[in-house]
XYZ file of N, CA and C in Angstrom:
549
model
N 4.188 -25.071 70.690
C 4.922 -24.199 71.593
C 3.972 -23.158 72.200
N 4.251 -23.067 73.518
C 2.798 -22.128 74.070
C 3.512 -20.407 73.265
N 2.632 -19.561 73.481
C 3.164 -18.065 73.471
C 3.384 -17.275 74.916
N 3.632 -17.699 75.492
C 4.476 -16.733 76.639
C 4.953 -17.838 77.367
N 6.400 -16.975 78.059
C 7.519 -17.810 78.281
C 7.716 -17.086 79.661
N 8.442 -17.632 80.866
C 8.901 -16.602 82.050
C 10.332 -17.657 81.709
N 11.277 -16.712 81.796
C 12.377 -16.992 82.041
C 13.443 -16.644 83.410
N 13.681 -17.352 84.591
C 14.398 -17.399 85.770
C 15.595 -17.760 85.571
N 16.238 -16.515 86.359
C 17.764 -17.257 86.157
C 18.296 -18.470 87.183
N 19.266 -19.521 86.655
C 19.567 -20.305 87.064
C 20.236 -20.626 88.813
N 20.648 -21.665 89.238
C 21.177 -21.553 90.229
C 22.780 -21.043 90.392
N 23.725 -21.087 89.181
C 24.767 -20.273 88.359
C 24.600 -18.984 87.739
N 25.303 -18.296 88.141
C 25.402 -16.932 87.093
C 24.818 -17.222 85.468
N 25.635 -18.150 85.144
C 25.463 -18.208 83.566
C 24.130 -19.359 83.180
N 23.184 -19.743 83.852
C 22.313 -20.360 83.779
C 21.307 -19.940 84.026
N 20.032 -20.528 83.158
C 18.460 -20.234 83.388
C 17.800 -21.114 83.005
N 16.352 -21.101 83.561
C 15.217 -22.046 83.435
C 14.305 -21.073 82.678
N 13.638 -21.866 81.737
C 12.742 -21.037 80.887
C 11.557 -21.970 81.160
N 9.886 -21.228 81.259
C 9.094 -22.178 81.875
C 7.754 -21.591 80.468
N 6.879 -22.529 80.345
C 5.743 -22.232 79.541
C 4.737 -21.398 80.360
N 3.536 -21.196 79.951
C 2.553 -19.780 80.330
C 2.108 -21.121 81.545
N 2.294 -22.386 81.243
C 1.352 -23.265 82.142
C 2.765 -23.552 84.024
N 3.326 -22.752 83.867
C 5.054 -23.087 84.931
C 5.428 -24.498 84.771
N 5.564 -25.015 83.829
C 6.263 -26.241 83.114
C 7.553 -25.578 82.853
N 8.804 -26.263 83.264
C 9.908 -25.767 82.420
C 9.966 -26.719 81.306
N 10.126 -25.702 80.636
C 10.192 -26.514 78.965
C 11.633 -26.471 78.518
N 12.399 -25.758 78.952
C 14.091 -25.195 78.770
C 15.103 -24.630 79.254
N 16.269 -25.094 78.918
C 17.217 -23.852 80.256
C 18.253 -23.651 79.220
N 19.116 -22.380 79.898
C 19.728 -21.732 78.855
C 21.340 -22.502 79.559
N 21.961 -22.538 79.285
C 23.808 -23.165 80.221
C 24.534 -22.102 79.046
N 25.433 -22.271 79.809
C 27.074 -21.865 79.277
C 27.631 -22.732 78.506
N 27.661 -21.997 77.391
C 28.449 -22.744 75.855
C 29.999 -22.590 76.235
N 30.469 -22.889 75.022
C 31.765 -22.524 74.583
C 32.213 -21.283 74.183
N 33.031 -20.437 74.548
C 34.030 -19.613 74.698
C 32.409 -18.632 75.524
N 32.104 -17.304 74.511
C 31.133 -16.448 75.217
C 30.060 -17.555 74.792
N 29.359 -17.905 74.583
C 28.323 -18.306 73.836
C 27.385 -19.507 74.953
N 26.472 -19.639 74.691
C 25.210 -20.043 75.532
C 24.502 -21.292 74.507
N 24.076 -22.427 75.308
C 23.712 -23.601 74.917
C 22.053 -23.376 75.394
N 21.115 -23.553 74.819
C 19.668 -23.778 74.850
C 19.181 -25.239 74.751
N 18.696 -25.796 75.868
C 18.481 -27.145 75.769
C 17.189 -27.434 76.320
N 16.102 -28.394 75.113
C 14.673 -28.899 75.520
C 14.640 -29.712 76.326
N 13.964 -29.287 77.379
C 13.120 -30.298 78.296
C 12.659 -31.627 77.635
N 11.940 -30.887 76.585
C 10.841 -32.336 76.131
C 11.682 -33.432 75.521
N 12.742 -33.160 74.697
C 13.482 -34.260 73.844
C 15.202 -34.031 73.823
N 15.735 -33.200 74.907
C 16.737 -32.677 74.622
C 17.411 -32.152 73.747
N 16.984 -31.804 72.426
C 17.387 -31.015 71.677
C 18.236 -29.758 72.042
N 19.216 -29.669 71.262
C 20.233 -28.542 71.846
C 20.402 -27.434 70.606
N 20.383 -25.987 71.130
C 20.784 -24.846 70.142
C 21.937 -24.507 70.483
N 22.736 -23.762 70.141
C 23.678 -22.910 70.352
C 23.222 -21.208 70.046
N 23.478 -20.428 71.300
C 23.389 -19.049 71.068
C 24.415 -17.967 71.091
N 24.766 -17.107 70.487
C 25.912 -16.238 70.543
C 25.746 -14.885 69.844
N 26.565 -13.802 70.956
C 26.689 -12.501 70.491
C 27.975 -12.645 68.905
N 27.804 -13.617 68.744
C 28.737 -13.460 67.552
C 28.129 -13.402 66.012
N 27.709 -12.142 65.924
C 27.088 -12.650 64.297
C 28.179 -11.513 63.042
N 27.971 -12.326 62.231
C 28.780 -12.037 61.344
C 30.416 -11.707 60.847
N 30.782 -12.731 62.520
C 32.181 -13.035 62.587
C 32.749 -12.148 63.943
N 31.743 -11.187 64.547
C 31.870 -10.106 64.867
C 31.073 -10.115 66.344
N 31.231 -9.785 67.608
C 30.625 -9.802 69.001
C 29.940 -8.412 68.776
N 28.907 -8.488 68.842
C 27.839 -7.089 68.554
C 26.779 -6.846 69.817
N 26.796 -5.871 70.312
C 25.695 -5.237 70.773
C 24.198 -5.594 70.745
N 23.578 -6.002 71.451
C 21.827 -6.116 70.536
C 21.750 -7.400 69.846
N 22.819 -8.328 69.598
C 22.870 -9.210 68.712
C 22.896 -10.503 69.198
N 21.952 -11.689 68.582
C 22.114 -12.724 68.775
C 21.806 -13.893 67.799
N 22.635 -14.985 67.290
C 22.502 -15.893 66.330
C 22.039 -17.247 66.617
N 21.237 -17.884 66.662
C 20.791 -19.150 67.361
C 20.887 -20.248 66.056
N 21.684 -21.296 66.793
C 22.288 -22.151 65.508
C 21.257 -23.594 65.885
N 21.279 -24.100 65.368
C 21.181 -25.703 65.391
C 22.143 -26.458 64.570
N 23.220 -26.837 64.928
C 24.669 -27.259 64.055
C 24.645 -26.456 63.166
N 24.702 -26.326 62.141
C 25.602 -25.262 61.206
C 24.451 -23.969 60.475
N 23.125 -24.378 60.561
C 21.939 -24.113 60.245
C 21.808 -22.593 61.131
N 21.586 -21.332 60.685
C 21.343 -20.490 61.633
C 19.376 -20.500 61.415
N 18.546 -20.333 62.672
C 17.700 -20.439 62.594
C 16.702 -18.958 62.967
N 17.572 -18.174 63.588
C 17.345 -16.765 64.051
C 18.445 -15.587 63.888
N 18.283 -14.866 63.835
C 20.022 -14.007 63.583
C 19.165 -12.410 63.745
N 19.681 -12.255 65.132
C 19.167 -11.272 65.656
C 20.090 -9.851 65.631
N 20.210 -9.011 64.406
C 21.532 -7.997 64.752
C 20.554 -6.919 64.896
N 21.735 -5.923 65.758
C 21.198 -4.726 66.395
C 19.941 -4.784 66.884
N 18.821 -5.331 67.634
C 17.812 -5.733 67.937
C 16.911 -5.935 66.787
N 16.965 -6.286 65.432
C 16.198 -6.304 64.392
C 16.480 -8.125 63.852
N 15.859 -8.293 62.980
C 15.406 -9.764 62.791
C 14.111 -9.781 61.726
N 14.758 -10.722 61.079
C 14.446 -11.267 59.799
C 13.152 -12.754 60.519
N 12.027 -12.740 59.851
C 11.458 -13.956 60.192
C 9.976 -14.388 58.697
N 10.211 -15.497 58.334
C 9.146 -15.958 57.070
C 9.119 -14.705 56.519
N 10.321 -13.535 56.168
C 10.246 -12.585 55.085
C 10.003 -11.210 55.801
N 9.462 -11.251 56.680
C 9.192 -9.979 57.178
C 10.295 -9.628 58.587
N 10.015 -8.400 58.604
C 11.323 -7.602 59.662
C 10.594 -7.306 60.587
N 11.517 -7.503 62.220
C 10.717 -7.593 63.324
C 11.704 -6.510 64.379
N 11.405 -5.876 65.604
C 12.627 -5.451 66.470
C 12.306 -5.654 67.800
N 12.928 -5.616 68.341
C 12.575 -6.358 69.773
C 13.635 -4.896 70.424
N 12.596 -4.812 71.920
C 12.418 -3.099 71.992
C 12.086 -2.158 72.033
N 11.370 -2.334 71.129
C 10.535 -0.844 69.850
C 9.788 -0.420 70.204
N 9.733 1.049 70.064
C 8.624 1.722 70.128
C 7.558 1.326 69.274
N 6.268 1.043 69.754
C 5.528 0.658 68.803
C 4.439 1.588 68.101
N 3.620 1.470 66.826
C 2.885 2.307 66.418
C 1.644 2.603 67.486
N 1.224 3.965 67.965
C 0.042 3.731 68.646
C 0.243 3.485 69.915
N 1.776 4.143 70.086
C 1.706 3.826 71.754
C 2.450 5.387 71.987
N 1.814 6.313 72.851
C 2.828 7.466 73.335
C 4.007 7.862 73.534
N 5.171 8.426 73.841
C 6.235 8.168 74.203
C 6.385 8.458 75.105
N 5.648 8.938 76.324
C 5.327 8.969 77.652
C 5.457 7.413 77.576
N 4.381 6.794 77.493
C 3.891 5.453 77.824
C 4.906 4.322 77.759
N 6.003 4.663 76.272
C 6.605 3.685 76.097
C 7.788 4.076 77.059
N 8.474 5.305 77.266
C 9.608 5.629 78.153
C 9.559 4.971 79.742
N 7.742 5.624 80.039
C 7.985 4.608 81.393
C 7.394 3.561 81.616
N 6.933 2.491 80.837
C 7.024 1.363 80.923
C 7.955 0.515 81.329
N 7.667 -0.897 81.882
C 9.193 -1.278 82.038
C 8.619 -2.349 80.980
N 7.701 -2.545 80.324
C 7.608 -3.602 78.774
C 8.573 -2.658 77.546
N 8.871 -3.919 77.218
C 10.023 -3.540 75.831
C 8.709 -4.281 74.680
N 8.562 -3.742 73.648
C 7.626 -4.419 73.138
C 8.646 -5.153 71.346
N 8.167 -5.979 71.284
C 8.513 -6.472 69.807
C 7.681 -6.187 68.739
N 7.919 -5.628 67.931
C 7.024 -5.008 66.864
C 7.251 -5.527 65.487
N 6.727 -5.582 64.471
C 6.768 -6.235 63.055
C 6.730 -4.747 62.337
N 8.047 -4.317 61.241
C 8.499 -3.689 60.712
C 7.958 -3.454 59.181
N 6.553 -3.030 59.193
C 5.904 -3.104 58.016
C 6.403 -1.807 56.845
N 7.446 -1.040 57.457
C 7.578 -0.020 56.230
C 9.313 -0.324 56.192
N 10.021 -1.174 56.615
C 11.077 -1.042 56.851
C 11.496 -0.901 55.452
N 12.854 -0.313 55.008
C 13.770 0.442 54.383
C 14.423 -0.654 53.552
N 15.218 -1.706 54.282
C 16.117 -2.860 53.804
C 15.472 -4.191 53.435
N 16.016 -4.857 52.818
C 15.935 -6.073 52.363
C 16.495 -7.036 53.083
N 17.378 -6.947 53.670
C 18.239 -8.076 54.118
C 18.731 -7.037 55.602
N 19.359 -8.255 56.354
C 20.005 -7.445 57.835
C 21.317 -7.026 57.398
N 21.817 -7.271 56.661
C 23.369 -6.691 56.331
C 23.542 -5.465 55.759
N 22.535 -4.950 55.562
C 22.266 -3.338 54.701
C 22.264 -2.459 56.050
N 21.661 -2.945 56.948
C 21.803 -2.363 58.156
C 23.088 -2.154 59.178
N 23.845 -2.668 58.466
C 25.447 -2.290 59.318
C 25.817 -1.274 59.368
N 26.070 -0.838 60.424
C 26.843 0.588 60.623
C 27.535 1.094 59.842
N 28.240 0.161 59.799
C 30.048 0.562 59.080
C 29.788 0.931 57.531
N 28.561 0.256 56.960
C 27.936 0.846 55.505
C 27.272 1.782 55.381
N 27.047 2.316 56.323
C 26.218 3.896 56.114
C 26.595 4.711 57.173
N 26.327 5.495 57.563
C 26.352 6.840 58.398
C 26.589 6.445 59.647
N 27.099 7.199 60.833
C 27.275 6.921 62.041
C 26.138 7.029 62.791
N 25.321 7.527 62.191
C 23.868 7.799 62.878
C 23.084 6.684 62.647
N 23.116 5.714 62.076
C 22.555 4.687 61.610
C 21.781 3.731 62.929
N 22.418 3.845 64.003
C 22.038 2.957 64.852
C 20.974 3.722 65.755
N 20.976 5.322 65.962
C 19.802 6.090 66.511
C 18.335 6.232 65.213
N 18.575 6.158 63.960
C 17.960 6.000 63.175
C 16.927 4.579 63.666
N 18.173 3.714 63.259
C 17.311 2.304 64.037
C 16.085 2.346 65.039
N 16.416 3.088 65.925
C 15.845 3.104 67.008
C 14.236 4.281 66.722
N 14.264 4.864 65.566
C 12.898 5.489 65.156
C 12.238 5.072 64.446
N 12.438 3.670 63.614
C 11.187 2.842 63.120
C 10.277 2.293 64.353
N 8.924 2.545 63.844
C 8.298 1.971 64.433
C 7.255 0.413 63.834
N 6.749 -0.154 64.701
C 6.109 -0.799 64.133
C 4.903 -0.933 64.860
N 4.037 -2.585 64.402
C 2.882 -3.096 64.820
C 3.223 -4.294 65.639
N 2.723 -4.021 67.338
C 3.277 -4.507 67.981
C 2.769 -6.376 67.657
N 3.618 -7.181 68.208
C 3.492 -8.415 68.024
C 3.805 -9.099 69.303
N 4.393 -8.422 70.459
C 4.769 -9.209 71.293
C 5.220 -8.286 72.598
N 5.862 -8.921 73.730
C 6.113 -7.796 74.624
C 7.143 -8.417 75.447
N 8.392 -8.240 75.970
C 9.344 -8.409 76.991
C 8.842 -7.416 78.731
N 9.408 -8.315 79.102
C 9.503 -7.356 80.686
C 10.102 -8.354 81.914
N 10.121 -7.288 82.827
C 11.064 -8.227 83.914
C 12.698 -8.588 83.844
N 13.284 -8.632 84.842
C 14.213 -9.214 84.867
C 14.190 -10.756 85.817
N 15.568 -11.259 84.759
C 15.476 -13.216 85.137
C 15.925 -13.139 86.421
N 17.007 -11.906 87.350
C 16.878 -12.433 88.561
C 15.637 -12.150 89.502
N 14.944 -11.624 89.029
C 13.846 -11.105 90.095
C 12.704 -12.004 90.288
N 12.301 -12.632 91.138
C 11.936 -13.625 91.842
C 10.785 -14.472 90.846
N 10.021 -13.030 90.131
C 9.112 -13.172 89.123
C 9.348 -13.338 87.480
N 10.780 -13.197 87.294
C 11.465 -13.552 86.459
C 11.386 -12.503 85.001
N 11.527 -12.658 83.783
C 11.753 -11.911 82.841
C 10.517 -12.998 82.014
N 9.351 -12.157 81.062
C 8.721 -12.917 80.981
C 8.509 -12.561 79.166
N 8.376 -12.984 78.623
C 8.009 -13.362 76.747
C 6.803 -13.862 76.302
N 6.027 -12.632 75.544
C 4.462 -13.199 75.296
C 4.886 -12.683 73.833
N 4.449 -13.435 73.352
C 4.339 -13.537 71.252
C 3.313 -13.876 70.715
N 2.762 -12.738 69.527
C 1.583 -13.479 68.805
C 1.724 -14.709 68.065
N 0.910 -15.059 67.632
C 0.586 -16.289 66.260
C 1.858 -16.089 65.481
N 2.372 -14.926 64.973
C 2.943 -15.123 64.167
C 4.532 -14.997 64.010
N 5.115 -14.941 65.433
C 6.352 -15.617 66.078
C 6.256 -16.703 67.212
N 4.915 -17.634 67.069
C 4.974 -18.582 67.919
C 6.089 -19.769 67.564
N 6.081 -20.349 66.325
C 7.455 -21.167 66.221
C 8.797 -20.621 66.802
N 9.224 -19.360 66.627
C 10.149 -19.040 67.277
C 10.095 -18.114 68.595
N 8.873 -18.187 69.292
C 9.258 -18.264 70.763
C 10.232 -18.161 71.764
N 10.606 -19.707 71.823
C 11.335 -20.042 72.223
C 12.481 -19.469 72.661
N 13.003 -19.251 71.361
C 13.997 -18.467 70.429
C 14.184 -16.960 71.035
N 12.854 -16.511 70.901
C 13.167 -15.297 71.347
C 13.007 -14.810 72.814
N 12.566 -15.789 73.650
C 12.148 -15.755 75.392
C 14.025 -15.683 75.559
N 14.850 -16.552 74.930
C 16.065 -16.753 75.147
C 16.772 -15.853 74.905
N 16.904 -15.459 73.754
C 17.468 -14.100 73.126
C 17.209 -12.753 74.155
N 16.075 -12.387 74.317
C 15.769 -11.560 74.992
C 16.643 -11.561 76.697
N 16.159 -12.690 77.027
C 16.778 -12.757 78.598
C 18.129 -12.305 78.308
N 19.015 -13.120 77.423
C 20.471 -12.915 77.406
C 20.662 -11.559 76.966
N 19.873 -10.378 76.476
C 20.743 -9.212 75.725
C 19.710 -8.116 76.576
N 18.827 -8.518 77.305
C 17.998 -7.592 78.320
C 18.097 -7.763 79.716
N 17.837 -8.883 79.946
C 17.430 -9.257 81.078
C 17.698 -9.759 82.092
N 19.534 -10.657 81.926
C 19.799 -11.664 82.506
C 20.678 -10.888 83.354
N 20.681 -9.637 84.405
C 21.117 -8.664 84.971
C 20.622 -9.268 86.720
């Protein structure tokens, strides 16, 4: 899977083409069932299912990417679980100003090396404080990756990831467009 993705929105509202760093489309995103969004490979047709529905619940920031019953990503409140370690897509990152990061138009993805929780479900609102979700938003991390753009703009919404979210890529060029970008 290459590491950077441009994602264009489709010739439908609810559709997009996702292309590799080389402008190969490798994927497009369609309209699932009820809210929810279908991810389908170019190369072998393989199909995901994506949805703001995690944990029974339509959330904010949130996205669950299935392959039949198997969840393979589970993105709540912009945070994410991946081979053990915690990631946020967003984030202010360590080592970057807050001048710099405010007017940027890159959202950066960062790897959560001091994070607090064990699991994403400790992180629910409704279990701790109402402040919990501006809290969220003051971890920082070590950046790993970077969002920018929007999918209607001619140049599209684009997804670059290190080594060590290259398997899920994909995954997250998609995620991103749908809860940032697809405006």
């Amino acid at each position: 899977m290459p590491s950077e993705f441009t994602v264009k929105k489709g010739p439908t509202q609810w559709e997009a083409k996702i292309f590799s760093e080389d402008g190969q489309e490798i994927a497009e995103i369609k309209k699932g069932e009820m809210f929810g969004f279908q991810l389908v490979s170019k190369k072998d047709n393989r199909k995901w299912s994506l949805t703001n529905k995690v944990d029974g619940e339509h959330r904010r920031f949130s996205f669950i990417v299935r392959e039949g019953e198997n969840a393979l990503l589970t993105v709540r409140d912009s945070i994410f679980k991946h081979n053990g370690k915690f990631y946020m897509l967003a984030n202010h990152p360590e080592g970057k100003s807050w001048n710099d990061y405010v007017n940027s138009s890159v959202r950066y993805i960062s790897r959560l090396d001091n994070f607090p929780y064990s699991d994403l479900a400790e992180t629910d609102e409704k279990k701790h404080h109402q402040d919990l979700r501006h809290k969220l938003k003051r971890f920082r991390g070590v950046r790993v990756g970077e969002a920018s753009g929007l999918g209607a703009s001619p140049s599209g919404h684009h997804v670059k990831v290190d080594q060590e979210l290259e398997d899920i890529g994909l995954f997250l060029a998609a995620t991103s467009y749908l809860m940032y970008a697809s405006a």
